[in-house]
Short mmCIF file of C-alpha atoms and ligand atoms in Angstrom, two decimals:
data_model
loop_
_atom_site.label_atom_id
_atom_site.label_comp_id
_atom_site.label_asym_id
_atom_site.label_seq_id
_atom_site.Cartn_x
_atom_site.Cartn_y
_atom_site.Cartn_z
CA UNK A 1 14.28 -0.44 -2.89
CA UNK A 2 11.87 -1.54 -0.68
CA UNK A 3 12.74 -5.21 -1.34
CA UNK A 4 16.10 -5.14 -1.90
CA UNK A 5 17.95 -8.62 -0.69
CA UNK A 6 14.81 -10.23 -1.55
CA UNK A 7 14.29 -13.73 -3.31
CA UNK A 8 10.99 -14.40 -3.93
CA UNK A 9 9.52 -17.45 -6.01
CA UNK A 10 6.53 -17.21 -8.43
CA UNK A 11 3.93 -19.75 -9.06
CA UNK A 12 2.00 -19.60 -12.52
CA UNK A 13 -1.02 -21.70 -12.50
CA UNK A 14 -3.42 -22.32 -15.17
CA UNK A 15 -5.28 -20.07 -16.08
CA UNK A 16 -5.83 -16.91 -19.22
CA UNK A 17 -4.28 -14.71 -17.03
CA UNK A 18 -1.04 -16.66 -16.71
CA UNK A 19 0.07 -14.26 -19.17
CA UNK A 20 -0.77 -11.55 -16.15
CA UNK A 21 2.85 -13.25 -14.09
CA UNK A 22 4.79 -10.84 -16.60
CA UNK A 23 3.81 -7.71 -14.94
CA UNK A 24 4.22 -9.26 -11.52
CA UNK A 25 7.66 -10.27 -12.11
CA UNK A 26 8.40 -6.97 -13.27
CA UNK A 27 6.71 -5.21 -10.48
CA UNK A 28 9.23 -7.48 -7.89
CA UNK A 29 11.80 -6.57 -9.79
CA UNK A 30 11.38 -2.80 -9.88
CA UNK A 31 10.97 -2.68 -6.58
CA UNK A 32 14.66 -4.85 -6.04
CA UNK A 33 13.98 -8.49 -5.76
CA UNK A 34 15.23 -11.73 -6.88
CA UNK A 35 12.44 -13.44 -8.83
CA UNK A 36 12.51 -17.47 -10.10
CA UNK A 37 9.64 -18.70 -11.49
CA UNK A 38 7.53 -21.92 -12.39
CA UNK A 39 5.14 -22.88 -14.63
CA UNK A 40 2.28 -25.81 -13.60
CA UNK A 41 1.82 -28.14 -17.07
CA UNK A 42 -1.62 -26.20 -18.08
CA UNK A 43 0.24 -22.34 -16.87
CA UNK A 44 2.55 -24.07 -20.04
CA UNK A 45 -0.81 -23.94 -22.44
CA UNK A 46 -1.06 -20.44 -21.94
CA UNK A 47 2.23 -19.27 -21.58
CA UNK A 48 5.85 -20.00 -22.94
CA UNK A 49 9.13 -20.82 -20.39
CA UNK A 50 11.10 -18.52 -22.17
CA UNK A 51 9.12 -15.75 -21.58
CA UNK A 52 10.09 -16.17 -17.77
CA UNK A 53 13.24 -17.40 -18.65
CA UNK A 54 14.29 -14.27 -20.98
CA UNK A 55 13.09 -12.04 -17.47
CA UNK A 56 13.79 -13.41 -14.56
CA UNK A 57 17.28 -15.24 -16.46
CA UNK A 58 16.23 -18.49 -14.24
CA UNK A 59 15.48 -22.07 -15.88
CA UNK A 60 11.74 -22.49 -15.16
CA UNK A 61 10.31 -24.96 -13.48
CA UNK A 62 7.54 -26.93 -14.24
CA UNK A 63 7.65 -31.24 -13.98
CA UNK A 64 8.00 -31.53 -10.48
CA UNK A 65 11.36 -33.76 -11.61
CA UNK A 66 12.94 -31.00 -13.07
CA UNK A 67 16.32 -29.45 -12.52
CA UNK A 68 19.49 -31.32 -12.89
CA UNK A 69 19.27 -33.03 -9.25
CA UNK A 70 15.88 -33.48 -8.79
CA UNK A 71 15.71 -32.17 -5.53
CA UNK A 72 15.39 -28.39 -6.21
CA UNK A 73 11.60 -28.47 -5.10
CA UNK A 74 13.10 -28.77 -1.60
CA UNK A 75 16.15 -25.81 -2.72
CA UNK A 76 13.58 -23.52 -4.29
CA UNK A 77 11.53 -23.53 -0.86
CA UNK A 78 14.25 -22.96 1.08
CA UNK A 79 15.95 -20.37 -1.00
CA UNK A 80 12.69 -18.40 -1.09
CA UNK A 81 11.77 -15.24 1.36
CA UNK A 82 8.07 -15.14 0.23
CA UNK A 83 6.44 -17.56 -2.93
CA UNK A 84 2.91 -16.59 -4.63
CA UNK A 85 0.58 -18.07 -6.64
CA UNK A 86 -0.26 -15.90 -8.88
CA UNK A 87 -2.98 -16.86 -10.69
CA UNK A 88 -3.85 -19.59 -8.77
CA UNK A 89 -6.01 -22.21 -10.39
CA UNK A 90 -8.91 -23.76 -8.26
CA UNK A 91 -7.10 -26.85 -9.13
CA UNK A 92 -4.19 -25.73 -7.43
CA UNK A 93 -5.98 -24.66 -5.37
CA UNK A 94 -7.15 -27.97 -4.12
CA UNK A 95 -3.98 -29.88 -4.33
CA UNK A 96 -2.48 -27.35 -2.36
CA UNK A 97 -4.92 -27.33 0.23
CA UNK A 98 -4.70 -31.56 0.53
CA UNK A 99 -0.95 -31.67 -0.33
CA UNK A 100 -0.99 -32.48 -3.25
CA UNK A 101 2.36 -32.58 -5.02
CA UNK A 102 2.38 -33.70 -8.43
CA UNK A 103 3.74 -31.27 -10.54
CA UNK A 104 6.71 -28.57 -9.75
CA UNK A 105 4.56 -26.06 -7.66
CA UNK A 106 2.64 -27.97 -5.60
CA UNK A 107 5.63 -29.47 -4.66
CA UNK A 108 7.52 -26.70 -3.84
CA UNK A 109 4.13 -25.39 -1.77
CA UNK A 110 4.54 -28.61 -0.04
CA UNK A 111 7.98 -28.12 1.35
CA UNK A 112 7.41 -24.26 2.13
CA UNK A 113 6.71 -23.90 5.65
CA UNK A 114 6.00 -20.10 5.63
CA UNK A 115 2.66 -18.09 4.80
CA UNK A 116 1.76 -18.82 0.68
CA UNK A 117 0.35 -15.58 -1.05
CA UNK A 118 -2.40 -16.88 -3.41
CA UNK A 119 -3.99 -14.49 -5.68
CA UNK A 120 -6.75 -17.15 -6.91
CA UNK A 121 -8.26 -16.17 -11.06
CA UNK A 122 -10.97 -18.54 -11.88
CA UNK A 123 -14.41 -18.93 -13.41
CA UNK A 124 -17.03 -17.24 -10.83
CA UNK A 125 -19.62 -20.51 -10.78
CA UNK A 126 -15.91 -22.28 -9.73
CA UNK A 127 -14.81 -19.64 -7.17
CA UNK A 128 -18.46 -19.50 -5.57
CA UNK A 129 -18.59 -23.83 -5.13
CA UNK A 130 -18.35 -24.92 -1.68
CA UNK A 131 -15.55 -27.07 -2.74
CA UNK A 132 -12.55 -23.92 -3.39
CA UNK A 133 -14.69 -22.08 -0.57
CA UNK A 134 -14.25 -24.74 1.72
CA UNK A 135 -10.36 -25.16 0.78
CA UNK A 136 -9.81 -21.27 0.90
CA UNK A 137 -11.22 -21.06 3.97
CA UNK A 138 -8.94 -24.04 5.42
CA UNK A 139 -5.44 -22.41 3.83
CA UNK A 140 -6.90 -19.20 5.24
CA UNK A 141 -6.88 -20.97 8.96
CA UNK A 142 -3.21 -22.35 8.22
CA UNK A 143 -1.67 -18.95 7.86
CA UNK A 144 -1.70 -18.72 3.90
CA UNK A 145 -2.33 -14.87 2.96
CA UNK A 146 -4.89 -14.26 -0.08
CA UNK A 147 -5.76 -12.21 -2.61
CA UNK A 148 -8.57 -11.16 -3.21
CA UNK A 149 -10.28 -11.47 -6.84
CA UNK A 150 -11.56 -8.29 -8.91
CA UNK A 151 -14.59 -8.56 -10.33
CA UNK A 152 -16.00 -7.63 -13.73
CA UNK A 153 -15.92 -9.59 -17.35
CA UNK A 154 -14.26 -13.11 -17.68
CA UNK A 155 -11.97 -14.77 -19.39
CA UNK A 156 -15.12 -17.03 -20.49
CA UNK A 157 -17.48 -14.20 -21.31
CA UNK A 158 -19.82 -14.15 -17.47
CA UNK A 159 -19.13 -11.33 -15.64
CA UNK A 160 -18.85 -12.09 -11.32
CA UNK A 161 -15.80 -12.56 -9.08
CA UNK A 162 -13.15 -14.60 -10.49
CA UNK A 163 -11.16 -11.58 -12.26
CA UNK A 164 -6.95 -12.21 -11.12
CA UNK A 165 -6.02 -9.32 -8.64
CA UNK A 166 -3.62 -5.96 -9.82
CA UNK A 167 -0.10 -7.56 -10.42
CA UNK A 168 0.50 -4.23 -7.82
CA UNK A 169 -1.93 -5.59 -5.37
CA UNK A 170 -0.27 -8.97 -5.19
CA UNK A 171 3.25 -7.38 -4.80
CA UNK A 172 1.41 -5.27 -2.14
CA UNK A 173 1.13 -9.03 -0.04
CA UNK A 174 3.82 -10.42 -1.20
CA UNK A 175 5.93 -7.18 0.72
CA UNK A 176 2.93 -8.44 3.94
CA UNK A 177 4.69 -11.96 3.39
CA UNK A 178 7.96 -10.50 3.45
CA UNK A 179 8.54 -8.28 6.70
CA UNK A 180 7.68 -8.35 10.26
CA UNK A 181 4.79 -6.82 11.89
CA UNK A 182 5.37 -4.59 14.22
CA UNK A 183 1.96 -2.65 13.80
CA UNK A 184 -0.36 -6.03 13.88
CA UNK A 185 -3.44 -5.17 16.09
CA UNK A 186 -2.46 -1.81 16.07
CA UNK A 187 -5.52 0.55 14.37
CA UNK A 188 -3.39 3.43 11.52
CA UNK A 189 -4.80 6.32 10.51
CA UNK A 190 -3.59 8.06 7.68
CA UNK A 191 -5.24 11.21 5.67
CA UNK A 192 -4.07 11.89 2.71
CA UNK A 193 -3.96 14.34 -0.72
CA UNK A 194 -5.14 17.86 -1.14
CA UNK A 195 -8.40 19.19 1.01
CA UNK A 196 -11.34 21.54 -1.57
CA UNK A 197 -12.63 24.53 -0.73
CA UNK A 198 -15.47 25.40 -3.02
CA UNK A 199 -16.58 28.68 -3.88
CA UNK A 200 -19.34 27.34 -5.96
CA UNK A 201 -20.52 23.90 -7.18
CA UNK A 202 -17.54 23.83 -9.80
CA UNK A 203 -14.62 26.10 -8.43
CA UNK A 204 -12.59 25.45 -5.36
CA UNK A 205 -9.16 26.46 -3.78
CA UNK A 206 -7.12 23.47 -3.08
CA UNK A 207 -3.27 22.85 -3.39
CA UNK A 208 -0.78 21.21 -5.19
CA UNK A 209 -0.54 17.86 -2.81
CA UNK A 210 -0.95 14.25 -5.08
CA UNK A 211 -1.69 12.54 -2.31
CA UNK A 212 1.31 9.71 -3.39
CA UNK A 213 3.49 10.27 0.21
CA UNK A 214 -0.09 9.47 2.25
CA UNK A 215 -1.00 6.82 0.20
CA UNK A 216 2.59 4.92 0.26
CA UNK A 217 2.36 5.77 3.79
CA UNK A 218 -1.08 3.63 3.96
CA UNK A 219 0.36 0.82 2.21
CA UNK A 220 3.40 0.43 4.01
CA UNK A 221 1.18 0.43 7.12
CA UNK A 222 -0.58 -2.23 5.72
CA UNK A 223 2.49 -3.95 4.85
CA UNK A 224 3.74 -4.18 8.51
CA UNK A 225 0.09 -5.47 9.45
CA UNK A 226 -1.60 -2.29 10.54
CA UNK A 227 -5.18 -2.28 10.18
CA UNK A 228 -5.45 0.36 8.50
CA UNK A 229 -7.87 3.75 7.51
CA UNK A 230 -6.88 6.38 4.85
CA UNK A 231 -9.27 9.63 4.61
CA UNK A 232 -8.39 10.68 1.81
CA UNK A 233 -8.78 13.98 0.15
CA UNK A 234 -9.79 13.90 -3.85
CA UNK A 235 -6.62 11.92 -5.64
CA UNK A 236 -6.13 9.80 -8.33
CA UNK A 237 -4.62 7.59 -6.90
CA UNK A 238 -6.21 4.07 -6.46
CA UNK A 239 -7.09 2.60 -3.44
CA UNK A 240 -4.09 0.64 -1.66
CA UNK A 241 -4.29 -3.26 -1.07
CA UNK A 242 -5.42 -4.33 2.10
CA UNK A 243 -6.16 -0.28 2.83
CA UNK A 244 -10.01 0.74 3.68
CA UNK A 245 -10.87 3.99 2.51
CA UNK A 246 -12.53 6.98 3.05
CA UNK A 247 -13.06 9.69 0.58
CA UNK A 248 -13.60 13.35 1.79
CA UNK A 249 -13.37 17.05 -0.23
CA UNK A 250 -12.89 19.46 1.91
CA UNK A 251 -10.88 20.35 5.70
CA UNK A 252 -14.46 20.74 7.18
CA UNK A 253 -15.09 16.83 6.34
CA UNK A 254 -11.06 15.67 7.16
CA UNK A 255 -11.34 17.41 10.30
CA UNK A 256 -14.56 15.38 11.23
CA UNK A 257 -13.41 12.24 10.08
CA UNK A 258 -9.74 12.51 11.12
CA UNK A 259 -11.74 12.88 14.78
CA UNK A 260 -14.13 9.86 14.88
CA UNK A 261 -11.55 7.56 13.33
CA UNK A 262 -8.70 8.98 15.75
CA UNK A 263 -10.82 7.62 18.84
CA UNK A 264 -10.17 4.37 18.78
CA UNK A 265 -6.80 4.50 16.60
CA UNK A 266 -3.04 3.58 18.02
CA UNK A 267 -1.87 5.87 15.58
CA UNK A 268 -2.25 8.53 13.54
CA UNK A 269 -0.21 9.53 10.14
CA UNK A 270 -1.41 13.17 9.29
CA UNK A 271 0.15 14.06 5.54
CA UNK A 272 -3.19 15.47 3.82
CA UNK A 273 -2.02 18.87 2.98
CA UNK A 274 -5.05 20.68 4.29
CA UNK A 275 -6.18 23.85 3.73
CA UNK A 276 -5.38 26.78 6.39
CA UNK A 277 -8.23 28.75 4.87
CA UNK A 278 -11.55 28.48 3.26
CA UNK A 279 -14.45 30.89 1.14
CA UNK A 280 -16.56 32.35 3.85
CA UNK A 281 -19.19 32.13 2.08
CA UNK A 282 -20.53 29.35 -0.42
CA UNK A 283 -22.63 29.81 -3.37
CA UNK A 284 -24.84 26.85 -4.66
CA UNK A 285 -25.53 28.63 -8.19
CA UNK A 286 -22.71 29.11 -10.01
CA UNK A 287 -20.95 32.21 -9.66
CA UNK A 288 -21.68 34.58 -12.95
CA UNK A 289 -18.70 37.10 -13.72
CA UNK A 290 -18.99 40.67 -13.34
CA UNK A 291 -17.88 43.61 -14.64
CA UNK A 292 -15.92 44.35 -11.62
CA UNK A 293 -12.75 41.97 -9.82
CA UNK A 294 -14.42 40.41 -7.49
CA UNK A 295 -13.03 39.60 -3.75
CA UNK A 296 -12.85 36.36 -1.89
CA UNK A 297 -13.27 36.27 1.42
CA UNK A 298 -11.31 33.80 4.13
CA UNK A 299 -12.06 32.25 6.79
CA UNK A 300 -9.31 29.89 8.82
CA UNK A 301 -10.15 26.20 8.70
CA UNK A 302 -9.31 24.72 12.83
CA UNK A 303 -6.27 22.96 12.99
CA UNK A 304 -6.67 18.98 12.80
CA UNK A 305 -3.36 18.01 14.10
CA UNK A 306 -4.15 20.51 16.77
CA UNK A 307 -6.76 19.82 17.66
CA UNK A 308 -6.05 15.47 18.11
CA UNK A 309 -3.05 16.68 19.76
CA UNK A 310 -5.26 17.85 22.32
CA UNK A 311 -7.30 14.91 22.87
CA UNK A 312 -4.30 12.56 22.53
CA UNK A 313 -4.16 9.95 25.73
CA UNK A 314 -0.87 8.72 26.08
CA UNK A 315 -0.85 5.11 24.27
CA UNK A 316 -1.62 7.17 20.77
CA UNK A 317 1.44 7.98 18.46
CA UNK A 318 0.97 11.12 16.23
CA UNK A 319 3.11 11.47 13.70
CA UNK A 320 2.16 14.87 11.42
CA UNK A 321 4.59 16.88 8.64
CA UNK A 322 6.21 19.79 7.63
CA UNK A 323 6.36 21.27 3.95
CA UNK A 324 8.77 24.63 4.61
CA UNK A 325 10.76 26.58 1.71
CA UNK A 326 13.30 27.72 4.78
CA UNK A 327 14.29 26.97 8.57
CA UNK A 328 13.25 23.16 7.97
CA UNK A 329 14.55 21.42 11.30
CA UNK A 330 13.11 25.30 13.62
CA UNK A 331 9.95 24.98 12.32
CA UNK A 332 9.33 21.39 12.46
CA UNK A 333 10.05 21.28 15.71
CA UNK A 334 8.16 24.06 16.78
CA UNK A 335 4.88 22.42 14.78
CA UNK A 336 6.16 19.10 16.99
CA UNK A 337 6.26 21.03 20.16
CA UNK A 338 3.11 23.64 19.24
CA UNK A 339 0.70 20.96 18.26
CA UNK A 340 1.98 17.79 21.17
CA UNK A 341 3.06 15.77 18.27
CA UNK A 342 5.76 12.41 19.15
CA UNK A 343 6.95 12.65 15.78
CA UNK A 344 7.74 15.45 12.60
CA UNK A 345 8.44 14.30 9.06
CA UNK A 346 10.08 17.80 7.99
CA UNK A 347 9.64 17.95 3.53
CA UNK A 348 12.50 19.68 1.35
CA UNK A 349 10.10 20.83 -1.02
CA UNK A 350 12.81 21.37 -3.79
CA UNK A 351 12.38 17.72 -4.93
CA UNK A 352 9.01 18.18 -5.23
CA UNK A 353 8.41 18.63 -8.94
CA UNK A 354 10.60 15.55 -9.72
CA UNK A 355 7.82 13.60 -7.61
CA UNK A 356 10.92 12.78 -5.17
CA UNK A 357 10.87 13.04 -1.52
CA UNK A 358 13.27 14.59 1.00
CA UNK A 359 13.26 15.77 4.20
CA UNK A 360 14.05 14.85 8.25
CA UNK A 361 12.78 12.64 10.56
CA UNK A 362 12.46 14.69 13.97
CA UNK A 363 11.47 12.69 16.78
CA UNK A 364 9.81 14.01 20.22
CA UNK A 365 13.02 12.98 21.84
CA UNK A 366 15.17 15.52 19.94
CA UNK A 367 16.66 12.59 17.59
CA UNK A 368 17.11 13.76 13.92
CA UNK A 369 16.75 11.43 11.28
CA UNK A 370 18.29 12.52 7.92
CA UNK A 371 15.69 11.11 4.62
CA UNK A 372 17.69 11.56 1.72
CA UNK A 373 15.74 11.85 -2.03
CA UNK A 374 14.40 9.07 -2.65
CA UNK A 375 11.25 8.32 -4.52
CA UNK A 376 8.12 8.91 -3.00
CA UNK A 377 8.05 4.66 -2.12
CA UNK A 378 11.02 4.33 -0.72
CA UNK A 379 10.48 7.25 1.42
CA UNK A 380 7.43 6.47 2.97
CA UNK A 381 9.24 2.72 3.30
CA UNK A 382 12.13 4.07 4.96
CA UNK A 383 9.87 6.60 7.11
CA UNK A 384 7.67 3.44 8.55
CA UNK A 385 11.12 1.38 8.70
CA UNK A 386 12.54 3.56 11.18
CA UNK A 387 9.50 4.21 13.04
CA UNK A 388 8.39 0.68 14.06
CA UNK A 389 11.22 -1.35 12.79
CA UNK A 390 13.67 -0.52 14.27
CA UNK A 391 14.34 -2.98 17.17
CA UNK A 392 12.84 -5.82 14.35
CA UNK A 393 14.72 -7.81 11.40
CA UNK A 394 14.13 -6.16 8.53
N1 CTP B 1 -2.69 20.45 8.97
C1 CTP B 1 -3.47 20.33 9.83
N2 CTP B 1 -4.79 21.24 9.60
C2 CTP B 1 -4.47 22.11 8.69
C3 CTP B 1 -3.66 22.42 8.74
C4 CTP B 1 -2.25 21.69 8.34
O1 CTP B 1 -3.91 19.05 10.37
N3 CTP B 1 -5.51 22.95 9.24
C5 CTP B 1 -0.92 19.51 9.29
C6 CTP B 1 -0.90 18.94 8.17
O2 CTP B 1 -1.49 17.49 7.73
C7 CTP B 1 1.16 18.32 8.28
C8 CTP B 1 0.72 19.87 9.03
O3 CTP B 1 -0.72 19.91 10.04
O4 CTP B 1 1.00 17.20 9.19
C9 CTP B 1 1.91 21.03 8.72
O5 CTP B 1 1.19 21.64 7.98
P1 CTP B 1 1.65 22.49 7.21
O6 CTP B 1 0.31 23.50 6.00
O7 CTP B 1 2.89 22.40 6.97
O8 CTP B 1 1.89 23.44 8.73
P2 CTP B 1 1.34 24.85 9.59
O9 CTP B 1 0.28 24.36 10.66
O10 CTP B 1 -0.46 24.93 8.40
O11 CTP B 1 1.61 25.72 9.40
P3 CTP B 1 2.09 26.95 8.18
O12 CTP B 1 1.09 26.56 7.13
O13 CTP B 1 2.79 28.14 8.96
O14 CTP B 1 3.29 26.59 7.43
#
């Protein structure tokens, strides 16, 4: 799993959203992490220690001298590969800025020498108060990672920015803090989803792509430090945390946006299932059924990979995909050469219905790597790890 053997400390401070800490713990554990929790005394007013002890099987520490030896704020800081504070109240953020260590959470924060992941949650006025704004600015300058709160209706009934980010976003930021950043300062463009080729305002030709693998590839490109743009055909998926998304519908839109974004990109990961054909004619009015069976005339769409392959500069990397029912290696190799790619990922279609992924990675030097059957999330991480993390500690 992605966070196997990683140790994550979750600090929870006083906010009504303290209960969301349970989801953060679960999400981290689902990804293979070992998790410990510290609650501030105010957080304990909102949620009990026992909840987290039951979830993590570790004692939950609160007061700064809690624990058997009184040195736990040091040993827990050493133990952690990542330290995430979610929710982080205005008060806790202020204390961390000034190095105040008056409870277990803030004491570990002071003893922790790596970037913290901080997910604020508070009333909008508190979030926008110049004191909080300055505290956050300074902590960012010290290299700490902030997971922006979301806008919405807050517990106090007011509407605005201050709601704790989604657990999924918080966990993505934790992964970002844990792994090396081989894609730092690199613009990564990822395409995903199946394009729609409309016949009339409500009918279209498309394919069964869910876009999930592409979204996971975008997420992990951010985790590994990339500046990521996701060009997405329609899907029901949420934009991954840290990723900029451009929405497109048809193969023609996808071609236009990909060519534009590719110009100053370092890496293109072309995962979208682009329609090879689209209807020759589009009716702006809904087509009415007639007695005779309709015939749809199709025209060939441009192959986007072929077009970007022609424009590729020596410092640009293109990763293509090939979904095949048979002769996977041979077909993938042919597409790699024909489209001037650096790498192609070949997908076996047999596990798609299970929502899983299995395939091969074929490099342009002839090297082939097997992708064993795994979830699309794990597979996306496996692909990027093998492309960009080989020379880094993982
Ligand atoms: N692709 C593209 N533009 C298209 C069609 C496909 O850029 N109009 C890209 C896909 O994003 C994928 C790769 O080409 O990265 C392979 O797509 P696939 O449909 O498997 O291959 P085709 O080249 O269309 O070949 P075939 O249909 O013969 O398998």
